[in-house]
GROMACS .gro file of C-alpha atoms in nm:
model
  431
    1UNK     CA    1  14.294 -12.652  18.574
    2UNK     CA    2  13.917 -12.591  18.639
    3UNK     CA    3  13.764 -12.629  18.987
    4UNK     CA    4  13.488 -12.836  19.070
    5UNK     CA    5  13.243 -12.560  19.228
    6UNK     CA    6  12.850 -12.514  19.271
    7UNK     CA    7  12.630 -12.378  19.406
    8UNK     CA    8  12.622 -12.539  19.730
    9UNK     CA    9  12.994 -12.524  19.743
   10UNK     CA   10  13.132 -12.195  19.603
   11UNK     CA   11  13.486 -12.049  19.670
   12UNK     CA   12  13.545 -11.785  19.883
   13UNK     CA   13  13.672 -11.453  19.743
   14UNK     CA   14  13.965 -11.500  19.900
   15UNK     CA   15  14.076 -11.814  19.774
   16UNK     CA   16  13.948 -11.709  19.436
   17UNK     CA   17  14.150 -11.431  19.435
   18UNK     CA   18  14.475 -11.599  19.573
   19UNK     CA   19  14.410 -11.847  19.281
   20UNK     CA   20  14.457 -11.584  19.014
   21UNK     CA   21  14.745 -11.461  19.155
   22UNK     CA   22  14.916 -11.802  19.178
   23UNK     CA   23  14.810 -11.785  18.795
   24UNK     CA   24  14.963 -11.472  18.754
   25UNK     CA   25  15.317 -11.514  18.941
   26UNK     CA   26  15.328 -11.819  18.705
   27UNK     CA   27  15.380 -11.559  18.425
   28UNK     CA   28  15.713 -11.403  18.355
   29UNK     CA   29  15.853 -11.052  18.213
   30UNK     CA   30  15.692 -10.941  17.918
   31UNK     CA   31  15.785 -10.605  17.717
   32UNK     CA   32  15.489 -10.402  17.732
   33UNK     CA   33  15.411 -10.072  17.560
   34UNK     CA   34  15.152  -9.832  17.607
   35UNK     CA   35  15.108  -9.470  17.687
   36UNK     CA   36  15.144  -9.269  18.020
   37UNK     CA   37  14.834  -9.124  18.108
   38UNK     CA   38  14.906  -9.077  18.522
   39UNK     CA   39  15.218  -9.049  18.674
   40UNK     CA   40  15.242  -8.996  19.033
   41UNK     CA   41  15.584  -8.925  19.199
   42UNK     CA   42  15.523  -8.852  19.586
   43UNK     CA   43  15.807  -8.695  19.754
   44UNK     CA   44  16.028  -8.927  20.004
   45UNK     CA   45  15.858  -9.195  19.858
   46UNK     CA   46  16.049  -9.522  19.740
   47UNK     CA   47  15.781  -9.603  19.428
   48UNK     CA   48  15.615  -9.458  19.107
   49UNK     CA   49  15.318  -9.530  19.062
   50UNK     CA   50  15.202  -9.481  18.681
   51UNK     CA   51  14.910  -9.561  18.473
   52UNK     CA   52  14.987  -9.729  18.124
   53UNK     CA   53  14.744  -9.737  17.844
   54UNK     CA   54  14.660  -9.833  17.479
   55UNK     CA   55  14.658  -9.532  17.237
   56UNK     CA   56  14.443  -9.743  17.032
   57UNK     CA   57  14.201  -9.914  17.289
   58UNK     CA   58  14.046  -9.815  17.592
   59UNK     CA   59  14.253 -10.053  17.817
   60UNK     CA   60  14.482  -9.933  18.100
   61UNK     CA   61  14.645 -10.119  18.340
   62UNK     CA   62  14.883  -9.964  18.655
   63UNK     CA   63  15.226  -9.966  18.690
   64UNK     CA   64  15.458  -9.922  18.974
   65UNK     CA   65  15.883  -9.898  18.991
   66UNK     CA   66  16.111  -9.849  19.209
   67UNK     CA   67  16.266  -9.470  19.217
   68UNK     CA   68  16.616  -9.521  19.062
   69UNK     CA   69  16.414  -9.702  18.802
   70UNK     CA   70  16.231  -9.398  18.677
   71UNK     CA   71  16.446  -9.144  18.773
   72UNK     CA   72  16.697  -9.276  18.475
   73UNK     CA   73  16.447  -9.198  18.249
   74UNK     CA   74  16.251  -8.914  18.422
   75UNK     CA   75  16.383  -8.651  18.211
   76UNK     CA   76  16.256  -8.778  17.885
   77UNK     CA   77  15.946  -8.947  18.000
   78UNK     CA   78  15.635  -8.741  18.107
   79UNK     CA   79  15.248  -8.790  18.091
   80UNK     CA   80  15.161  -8.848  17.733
   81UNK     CA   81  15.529  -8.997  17.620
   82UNK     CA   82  15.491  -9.332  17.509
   83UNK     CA   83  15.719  -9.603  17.675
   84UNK     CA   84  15.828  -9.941  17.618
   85UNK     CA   85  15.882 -10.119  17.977
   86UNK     CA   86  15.986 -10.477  18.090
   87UNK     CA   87  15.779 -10.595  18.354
   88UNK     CA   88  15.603 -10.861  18.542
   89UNK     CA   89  15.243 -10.900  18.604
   90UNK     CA   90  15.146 -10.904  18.979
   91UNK     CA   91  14.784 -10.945  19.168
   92UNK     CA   92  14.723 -10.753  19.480
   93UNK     CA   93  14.508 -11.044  19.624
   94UNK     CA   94  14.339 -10.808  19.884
   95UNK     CA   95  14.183 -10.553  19.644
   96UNK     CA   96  14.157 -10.811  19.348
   97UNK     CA   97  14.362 -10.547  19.119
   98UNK     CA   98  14.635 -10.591  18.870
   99UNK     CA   99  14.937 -10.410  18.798
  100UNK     CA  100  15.309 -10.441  18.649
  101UNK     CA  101  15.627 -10.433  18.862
  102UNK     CA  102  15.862 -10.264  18.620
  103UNK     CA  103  16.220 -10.334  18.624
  104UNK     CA  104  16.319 -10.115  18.311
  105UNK     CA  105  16.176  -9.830  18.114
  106UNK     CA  106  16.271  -9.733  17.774
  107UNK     CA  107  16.106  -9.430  17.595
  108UNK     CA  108  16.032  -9.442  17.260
  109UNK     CA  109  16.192  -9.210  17.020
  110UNK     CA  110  16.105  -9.010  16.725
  111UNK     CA  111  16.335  -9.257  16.513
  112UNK     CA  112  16.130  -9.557  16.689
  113UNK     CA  113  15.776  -9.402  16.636
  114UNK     CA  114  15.880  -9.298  16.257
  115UNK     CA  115  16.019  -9.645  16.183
  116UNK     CA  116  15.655  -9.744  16.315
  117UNK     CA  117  15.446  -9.532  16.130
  118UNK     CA  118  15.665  -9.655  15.767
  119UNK     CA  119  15.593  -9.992  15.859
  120UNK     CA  120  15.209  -9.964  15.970
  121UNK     CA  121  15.213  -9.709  15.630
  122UNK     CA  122  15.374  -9.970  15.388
  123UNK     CA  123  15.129 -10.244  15.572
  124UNK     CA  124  14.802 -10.032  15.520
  125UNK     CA  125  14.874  -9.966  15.168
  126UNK     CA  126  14.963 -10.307  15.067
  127UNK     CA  127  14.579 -10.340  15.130
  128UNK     CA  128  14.485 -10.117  14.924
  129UNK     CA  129  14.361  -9.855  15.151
  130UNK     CA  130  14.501  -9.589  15.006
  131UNK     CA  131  14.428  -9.628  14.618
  132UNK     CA  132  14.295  -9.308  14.425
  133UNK     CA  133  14.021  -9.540  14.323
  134UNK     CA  134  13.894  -9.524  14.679
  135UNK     CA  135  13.831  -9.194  14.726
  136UNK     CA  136  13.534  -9.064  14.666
  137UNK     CA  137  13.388  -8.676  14.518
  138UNK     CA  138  13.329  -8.408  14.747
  139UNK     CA  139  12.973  -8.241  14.691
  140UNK     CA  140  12.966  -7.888  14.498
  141UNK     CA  141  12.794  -7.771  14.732
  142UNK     CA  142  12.752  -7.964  15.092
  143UNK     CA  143  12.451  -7.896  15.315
  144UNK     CA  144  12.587  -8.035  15.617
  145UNK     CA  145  12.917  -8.045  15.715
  146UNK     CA  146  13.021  -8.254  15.994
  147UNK     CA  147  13.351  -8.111  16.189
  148UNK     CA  148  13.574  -8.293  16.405
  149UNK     CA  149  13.819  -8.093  16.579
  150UNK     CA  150  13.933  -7.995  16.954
  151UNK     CA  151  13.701  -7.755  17.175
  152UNK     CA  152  13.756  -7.397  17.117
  153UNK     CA  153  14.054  -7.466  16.888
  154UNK     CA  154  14.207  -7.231  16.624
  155UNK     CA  155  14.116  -7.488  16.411
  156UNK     CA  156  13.789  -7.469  16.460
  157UNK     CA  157  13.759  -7.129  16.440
  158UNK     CA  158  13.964  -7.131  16.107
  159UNK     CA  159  13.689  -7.375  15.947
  160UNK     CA  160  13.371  -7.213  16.039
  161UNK     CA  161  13.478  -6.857  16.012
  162UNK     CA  162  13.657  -6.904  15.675
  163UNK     CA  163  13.325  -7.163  15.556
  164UNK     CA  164  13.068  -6.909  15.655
  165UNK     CA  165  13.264  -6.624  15.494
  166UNK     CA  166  13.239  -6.847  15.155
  167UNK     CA  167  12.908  -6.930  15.169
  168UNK     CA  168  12.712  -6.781  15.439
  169UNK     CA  169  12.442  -7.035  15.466
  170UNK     CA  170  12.668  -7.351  15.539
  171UNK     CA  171  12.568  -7.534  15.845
  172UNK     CA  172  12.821  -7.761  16.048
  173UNK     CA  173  12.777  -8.007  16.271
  174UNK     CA  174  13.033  -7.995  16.553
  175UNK     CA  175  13.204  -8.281  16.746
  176UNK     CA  176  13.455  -8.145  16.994
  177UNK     CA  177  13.727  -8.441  17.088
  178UNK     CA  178  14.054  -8.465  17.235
  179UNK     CA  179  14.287  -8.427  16.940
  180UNK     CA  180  14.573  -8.562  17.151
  181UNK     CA  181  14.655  -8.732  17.422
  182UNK     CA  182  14.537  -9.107  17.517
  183UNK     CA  183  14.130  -8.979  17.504
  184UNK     CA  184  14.240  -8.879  17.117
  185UNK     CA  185  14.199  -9.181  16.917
  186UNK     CA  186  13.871  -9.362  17.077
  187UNK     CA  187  13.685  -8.988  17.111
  188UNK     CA  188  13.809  -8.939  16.713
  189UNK     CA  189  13.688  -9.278  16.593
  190UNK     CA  190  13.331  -9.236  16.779
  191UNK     CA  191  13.313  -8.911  16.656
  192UNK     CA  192  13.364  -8.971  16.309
  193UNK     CA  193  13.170  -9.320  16.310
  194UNK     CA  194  12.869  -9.099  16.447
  195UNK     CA  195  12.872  -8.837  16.193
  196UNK     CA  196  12.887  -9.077  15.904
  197UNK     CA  197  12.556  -9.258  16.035
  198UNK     CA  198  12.366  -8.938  16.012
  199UNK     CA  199  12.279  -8.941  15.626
  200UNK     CA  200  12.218  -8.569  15.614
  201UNK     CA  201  12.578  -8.481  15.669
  202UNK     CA  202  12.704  -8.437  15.304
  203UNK     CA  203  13.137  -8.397  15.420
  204UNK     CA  204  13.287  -8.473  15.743
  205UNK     CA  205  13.643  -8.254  15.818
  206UNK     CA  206  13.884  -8.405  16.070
  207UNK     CA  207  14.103  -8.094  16.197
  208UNK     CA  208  14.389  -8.003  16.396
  209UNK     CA  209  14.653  -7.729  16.442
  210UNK     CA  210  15.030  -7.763  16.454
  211UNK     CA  211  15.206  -8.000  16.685
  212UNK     CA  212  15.504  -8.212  16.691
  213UNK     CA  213  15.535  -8.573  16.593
  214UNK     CA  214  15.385  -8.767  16.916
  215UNK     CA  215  15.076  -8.462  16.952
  216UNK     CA  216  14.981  -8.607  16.585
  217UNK     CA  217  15.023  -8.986  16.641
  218UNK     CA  218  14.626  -8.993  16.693
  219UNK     CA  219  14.626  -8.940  16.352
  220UNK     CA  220  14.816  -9.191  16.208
  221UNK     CA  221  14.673  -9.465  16.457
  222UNK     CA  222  14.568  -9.797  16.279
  223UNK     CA  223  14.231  -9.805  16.417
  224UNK     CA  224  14.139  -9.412  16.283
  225UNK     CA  225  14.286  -9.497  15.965
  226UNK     CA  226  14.071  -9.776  15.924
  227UNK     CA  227  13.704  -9.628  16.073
  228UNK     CA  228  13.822  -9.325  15.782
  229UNK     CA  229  13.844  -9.606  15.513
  230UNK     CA  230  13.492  -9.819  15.604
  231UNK     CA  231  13.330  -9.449  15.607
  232UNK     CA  232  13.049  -9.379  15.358
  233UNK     CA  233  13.072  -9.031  15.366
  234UNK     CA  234  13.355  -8.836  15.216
  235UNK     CA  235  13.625  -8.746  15.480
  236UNK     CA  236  13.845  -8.423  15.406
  237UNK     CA  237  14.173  -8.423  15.634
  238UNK     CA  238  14.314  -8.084  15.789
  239UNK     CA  239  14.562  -8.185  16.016
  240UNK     CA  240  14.894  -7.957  16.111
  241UNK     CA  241  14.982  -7.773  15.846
  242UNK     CA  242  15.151  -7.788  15.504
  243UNK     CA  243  15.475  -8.010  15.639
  244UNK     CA  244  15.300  -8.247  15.854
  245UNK     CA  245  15.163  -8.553  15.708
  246UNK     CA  246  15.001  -8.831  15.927
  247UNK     CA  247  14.864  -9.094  15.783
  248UNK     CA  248  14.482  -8.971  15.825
  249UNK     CA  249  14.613  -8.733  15.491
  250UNK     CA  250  14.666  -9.054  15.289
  251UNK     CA  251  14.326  -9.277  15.371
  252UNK     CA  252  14.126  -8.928  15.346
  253UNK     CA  253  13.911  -8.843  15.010
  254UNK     CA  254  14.116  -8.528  15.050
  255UNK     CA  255  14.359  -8.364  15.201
  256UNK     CA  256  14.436  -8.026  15.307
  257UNK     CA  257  14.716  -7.808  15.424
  258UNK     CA  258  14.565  -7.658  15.738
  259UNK     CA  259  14.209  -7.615  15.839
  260UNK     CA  260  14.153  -7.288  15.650
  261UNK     CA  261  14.231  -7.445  15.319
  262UNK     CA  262  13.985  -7.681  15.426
  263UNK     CA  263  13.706  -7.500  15.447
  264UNK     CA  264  13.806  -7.337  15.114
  265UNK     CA  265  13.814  -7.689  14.940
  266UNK     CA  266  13.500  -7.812  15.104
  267UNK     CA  267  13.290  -7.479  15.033
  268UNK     CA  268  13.289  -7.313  14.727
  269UNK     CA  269  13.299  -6.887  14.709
  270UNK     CA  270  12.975  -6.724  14.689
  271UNK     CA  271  13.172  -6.416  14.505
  272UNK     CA  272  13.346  -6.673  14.257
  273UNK     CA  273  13.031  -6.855  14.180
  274UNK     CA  274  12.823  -6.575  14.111
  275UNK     CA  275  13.127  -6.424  13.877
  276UNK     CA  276  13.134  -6.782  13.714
  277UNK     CA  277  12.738  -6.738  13.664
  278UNK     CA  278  12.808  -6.392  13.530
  279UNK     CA  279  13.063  -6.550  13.286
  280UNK     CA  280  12.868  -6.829  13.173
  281UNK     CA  281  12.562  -6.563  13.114
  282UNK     CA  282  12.785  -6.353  12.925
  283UNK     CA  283  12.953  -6.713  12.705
  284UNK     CA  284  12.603  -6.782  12.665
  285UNK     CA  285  12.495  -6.436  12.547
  286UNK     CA  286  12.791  -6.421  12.327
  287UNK     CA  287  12.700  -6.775  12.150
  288UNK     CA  288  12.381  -6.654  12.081
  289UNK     CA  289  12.399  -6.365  11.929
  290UNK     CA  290  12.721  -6.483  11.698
  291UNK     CA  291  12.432  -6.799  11.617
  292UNK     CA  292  12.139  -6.509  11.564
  293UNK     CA  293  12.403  -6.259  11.331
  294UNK     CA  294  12.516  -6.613  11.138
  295UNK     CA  295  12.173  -6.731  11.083
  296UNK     CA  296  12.042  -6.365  10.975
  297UNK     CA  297  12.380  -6.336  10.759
  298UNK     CA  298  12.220  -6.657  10.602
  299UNK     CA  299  11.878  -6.536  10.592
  300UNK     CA  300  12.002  -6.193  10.417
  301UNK     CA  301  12.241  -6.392  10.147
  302UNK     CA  302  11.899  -6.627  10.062
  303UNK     CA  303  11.659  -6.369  10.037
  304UNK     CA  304  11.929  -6.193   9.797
  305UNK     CA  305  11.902  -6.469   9.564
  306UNK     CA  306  11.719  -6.354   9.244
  307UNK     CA  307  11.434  -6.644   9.272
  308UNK     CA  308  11.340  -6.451   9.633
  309UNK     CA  309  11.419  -6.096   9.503
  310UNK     CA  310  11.180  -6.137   9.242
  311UNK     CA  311  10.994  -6.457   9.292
  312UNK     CA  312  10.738  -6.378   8.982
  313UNK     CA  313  10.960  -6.372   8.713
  314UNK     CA  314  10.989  -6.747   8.763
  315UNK     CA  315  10.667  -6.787   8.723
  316UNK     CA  316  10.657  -6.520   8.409
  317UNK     CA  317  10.953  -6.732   8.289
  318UNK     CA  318  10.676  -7.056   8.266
  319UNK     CA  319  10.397  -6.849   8.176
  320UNK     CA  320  10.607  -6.751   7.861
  321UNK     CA  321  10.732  -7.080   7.790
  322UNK     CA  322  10.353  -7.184   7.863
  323UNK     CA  323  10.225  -6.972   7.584
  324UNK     CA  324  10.502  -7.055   7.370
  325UNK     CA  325  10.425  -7.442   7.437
  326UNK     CA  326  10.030  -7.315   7.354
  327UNK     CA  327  10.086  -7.138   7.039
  328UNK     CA  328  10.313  -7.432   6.903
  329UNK     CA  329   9.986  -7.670   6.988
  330UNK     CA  330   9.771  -7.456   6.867
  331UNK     CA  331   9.982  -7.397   6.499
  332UNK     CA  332  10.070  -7.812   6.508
  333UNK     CA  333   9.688  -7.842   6.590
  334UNK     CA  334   9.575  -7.583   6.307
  335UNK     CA  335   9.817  -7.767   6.046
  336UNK     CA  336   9.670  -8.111   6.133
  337UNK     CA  337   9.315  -7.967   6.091
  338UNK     CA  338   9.429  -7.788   5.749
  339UNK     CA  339   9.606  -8.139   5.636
  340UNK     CA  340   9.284  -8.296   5.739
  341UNK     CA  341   9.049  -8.088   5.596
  342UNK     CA  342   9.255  -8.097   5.282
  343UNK     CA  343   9.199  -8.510   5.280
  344UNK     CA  344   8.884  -8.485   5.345
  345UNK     CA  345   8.792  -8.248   5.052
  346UNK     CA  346   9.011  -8.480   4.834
  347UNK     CA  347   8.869  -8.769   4.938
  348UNK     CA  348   8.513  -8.628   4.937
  349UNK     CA  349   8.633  -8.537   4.559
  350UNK     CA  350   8.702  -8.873   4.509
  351UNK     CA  351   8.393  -9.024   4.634
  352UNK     CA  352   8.202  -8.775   4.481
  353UNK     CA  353   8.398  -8.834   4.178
  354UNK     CA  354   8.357  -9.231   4.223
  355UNK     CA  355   7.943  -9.187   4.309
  356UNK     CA  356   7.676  -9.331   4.140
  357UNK     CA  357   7.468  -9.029   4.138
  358UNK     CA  358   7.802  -8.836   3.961
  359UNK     CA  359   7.755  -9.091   3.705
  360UNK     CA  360   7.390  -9.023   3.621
  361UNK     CA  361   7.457  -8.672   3.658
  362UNK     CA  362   7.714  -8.686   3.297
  363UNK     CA  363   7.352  -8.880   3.163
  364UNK     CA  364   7.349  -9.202   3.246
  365UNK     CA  365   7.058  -9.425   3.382
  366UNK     CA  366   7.015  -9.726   3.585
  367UNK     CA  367   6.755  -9.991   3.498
  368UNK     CA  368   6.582 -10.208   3.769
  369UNK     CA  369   6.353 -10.441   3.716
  370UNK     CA  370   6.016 -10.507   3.879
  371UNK     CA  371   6.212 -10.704   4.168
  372UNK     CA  372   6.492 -10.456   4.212
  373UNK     CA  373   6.769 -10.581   4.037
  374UNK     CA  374   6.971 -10.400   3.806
  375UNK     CA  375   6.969 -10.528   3.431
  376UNK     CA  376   7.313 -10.549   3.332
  377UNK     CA  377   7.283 -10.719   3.025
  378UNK     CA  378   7.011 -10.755   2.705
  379UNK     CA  379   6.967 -11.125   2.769
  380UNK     CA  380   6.835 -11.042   3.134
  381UNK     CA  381   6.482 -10.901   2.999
  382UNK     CA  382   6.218 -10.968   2.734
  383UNK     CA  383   6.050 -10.811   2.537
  384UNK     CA  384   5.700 -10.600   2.680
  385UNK     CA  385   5.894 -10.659   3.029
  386UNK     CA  386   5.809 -10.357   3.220
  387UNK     CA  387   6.142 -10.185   3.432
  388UNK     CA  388   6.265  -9.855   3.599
  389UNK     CA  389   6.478  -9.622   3.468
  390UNK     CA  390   6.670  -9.416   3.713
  391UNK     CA  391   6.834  -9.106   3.617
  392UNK     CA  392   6.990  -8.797   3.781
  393UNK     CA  393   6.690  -8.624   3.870
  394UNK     CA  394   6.465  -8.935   3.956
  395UNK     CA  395   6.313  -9.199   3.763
  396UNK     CA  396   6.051  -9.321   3.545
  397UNK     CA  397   5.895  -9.614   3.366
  398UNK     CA  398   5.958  -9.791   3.102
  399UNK     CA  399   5.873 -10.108   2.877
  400UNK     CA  400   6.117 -10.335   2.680
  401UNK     CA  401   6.027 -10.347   2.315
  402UNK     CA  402   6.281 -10.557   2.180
  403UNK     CA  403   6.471 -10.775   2.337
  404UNK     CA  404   6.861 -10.770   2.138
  405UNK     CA  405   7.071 -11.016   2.291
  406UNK     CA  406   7.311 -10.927   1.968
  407UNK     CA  407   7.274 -10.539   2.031
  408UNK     CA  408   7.595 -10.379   2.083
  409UNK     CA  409   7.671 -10.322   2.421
  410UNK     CA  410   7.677  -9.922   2.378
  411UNK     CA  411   7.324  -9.868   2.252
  412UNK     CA  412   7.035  -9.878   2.487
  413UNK     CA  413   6.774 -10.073   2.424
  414UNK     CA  414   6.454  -9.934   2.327
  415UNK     CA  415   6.209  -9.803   2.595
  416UNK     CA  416   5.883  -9.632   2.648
  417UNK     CA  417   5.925  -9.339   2.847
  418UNK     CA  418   5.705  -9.321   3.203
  419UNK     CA  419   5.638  -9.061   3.493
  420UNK     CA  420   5.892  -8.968   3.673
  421UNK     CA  421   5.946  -9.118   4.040
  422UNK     CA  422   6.110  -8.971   4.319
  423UNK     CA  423   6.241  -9.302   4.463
  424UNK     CA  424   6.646  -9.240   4.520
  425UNK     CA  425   6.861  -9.390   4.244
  426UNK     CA  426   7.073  -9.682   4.300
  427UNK     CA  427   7.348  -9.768   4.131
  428UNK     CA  428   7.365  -9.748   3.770
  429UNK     CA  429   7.612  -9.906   3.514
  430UNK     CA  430   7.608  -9.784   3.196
  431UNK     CA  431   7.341  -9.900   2.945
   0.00000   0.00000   0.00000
């Protein structure tokens, strides 16, 4: 229950601290399990002292046991095992500290840590975490590679000396962490949260050698696993070699079999690349002169064609057919003229034929009175009327003598001949 303090009346440390320990020996056994980081066993004396602490977290609490309690598990159980123990919390009122009084100690086998890592695996997956469509490309050709791996490891060496040998200009961008032990899995996680929030690193390569089972439980911790997954930038996995498999190999973009083939699948061979370049060169060399040779086979087989071989007998062809078309106009033209002209000389002979001149030209004459008009008959003038005779070449006066209405129609009348006049002769009907 809470206490009623202030200011004016605050607790004293030692009451404060005898009231969490009254809170504590109110607890009762719990099964704990954790990692041994210290273990101190001092000769002749009756306890163990140990220090037990979450892979995952950096929490530790101590432990103590009685002897014969540890020394039925001492030969199994070392700094670094991981152990399952049944104990009670205690307080040590006088330095304020905390600590579990152990009664049992069980180690946890490679069966138990398997079984473990199938559940965790099957639980992780069931989210989703390690679908294909998660991982993401590696770059062709990275920049900056960021390398997570143990100091002055084999497996460092492995990665930079078989990356530079690739590609000699690669640059890396070291973090050296504890790759086991219970430093592994915080110093991992910061390491690789760190290099992801540096947006010039292009890769980042976790790597490790060989080990056994527990040396690679970092590896397969829940809390790596997951900073791997929420990572931006591709992560390529190199841990052990080809057998192991923790479960950093299935969250990872990509996994290799060791750290060498790492470095192979992250950077790509200067030698191969350039031999690709010469390849493509030579592909693209080959295309185009099999496109040049078709298109000039296709040039040569058009220009063979008789209209480019001799291009002006086309035109000779027309000009032929154009002087054939201009003598055929010019015959059809002379044939209509000749048909022409012939109707016009027949007609002309017609209407010279039909004329009034052609008529006084066989001797006939035209008479015209004093106003113009032609006599056509002996009852149209009298006698001593005065008229004008026209004949072919011209005309002249003369006067009626008698008039003869009875006359026959085929003698002329009677008339005194007159000068000649040059007025043109109409039309004159026969008298």
């Amino acid at each position: 229950m809470a206490l009623n303090t202030s200011a004016d009346a605050p607790l004293p440390v030692g009451q404060v601290s005898r009231l969490i320990g009254g809170w504590i020996d109110r607890l009762g056994q719990v099964w704990v399990e954790g990692q041994i980081t210290q273990l101190n066993r001092r000769p002749g004396a009756g306890v163990v002292f140990l220090t037990l602490r979450d892979p995952s977290h950096d929490i530790s609490v101590g432990v103590t046991c009685f002897r014969q309690v540890f020394e039925e598990v001492a030969d199994v159980v070392t700094e670094g095992a991981r152990v399952v123990v049944l104990a009670k919390p205690e307080w040590y009122a006088p330095r304020g500290q905390l600590s579990l009084r152990v009664t049992e100690i069980r180690p946890v086998g490679i069966g138990e840590l398997l079984a473990r890592l199938e559940r965790l695996k099957r639980s992780l997956a069931s989210e989703g975490l390690f679908a294909q469509d998660r991982k993401k490309p590696l770059p062709f050709l990275p920049q900056l590679i960021g390398l997570v791996v143990g100091r002055a490891s084999a497996a460092e060496r492995d990665v930079l000396e078989n990356a530079r040998r690739r590609w000699p200009a690669v640059r890396f961008e070291v973090r050296n962490v504890a790759v086991q032990g219970v430093h592994a899995v915080p110093q991992v996680i910061e390491a690789v949260r760190e290099l992801d929030a540096r947006p010039d690193v292009d890769v980042i390569i976790v790597a490790r050698g060989g080990g056994s089972v527990e040396d690679l439980l970092p590896f397969s911790d829940e809390e790596v696993v997951r900073t791997v997954a929420a990572a931006r930038t591709p992560v390529v996995s190199a841990i052990g070699h080809e057998p192991d498999s923790p479960l950093l190999d299935l969250v990872a973009d990509l996994r290799a079999s060791t750290p060498t083939d790492a470095a192979k699948k992250v950077v790509p061979d200067v030698g191969e690349e350039l031999e690709r370049v010469r390849q493509l060169q030579g592909r693209g060399l080959r295309a185009l002169r099999g496109l040049l040779d078709r298109e000039e086979r296709g040039l040569a087989h058009a220009l063979a064609r008789p209209v480019f071989v001799h291009p002006q007998r086309m035109v000779e062809s027309r000009e032929a057919e154009v002087e054939a078309l201009l003598g055929r106009s010019r015959r059809t033209l002379g044939h209509l003229l000749d048909r022409a002209d012939s109707e016009l000389e027949h007609t002309r002979a017609r209407v010279v034929a039909l004329s009034p001149a052609a008529t006084l030209e066989r001797g006939y004459a035209v008479l015209q009175r004093a106003d113009g008009h032609v006599v056509r008959a002996p009852a149209e003038v009298t006698a001593g009327e005065p008229l004008r005779a026209r004949v072919a070449a011209g005309e002249f006066a003369v006067t009626v003598t008698d008039a003869a209405p009875d006359a026959a129609p085929d003698v002329p009348p009677a008339t005194t001949p007159q000068a000649p006049s040059d007025t043109a002769p109409g039309p004159a009907p026969r008298a």
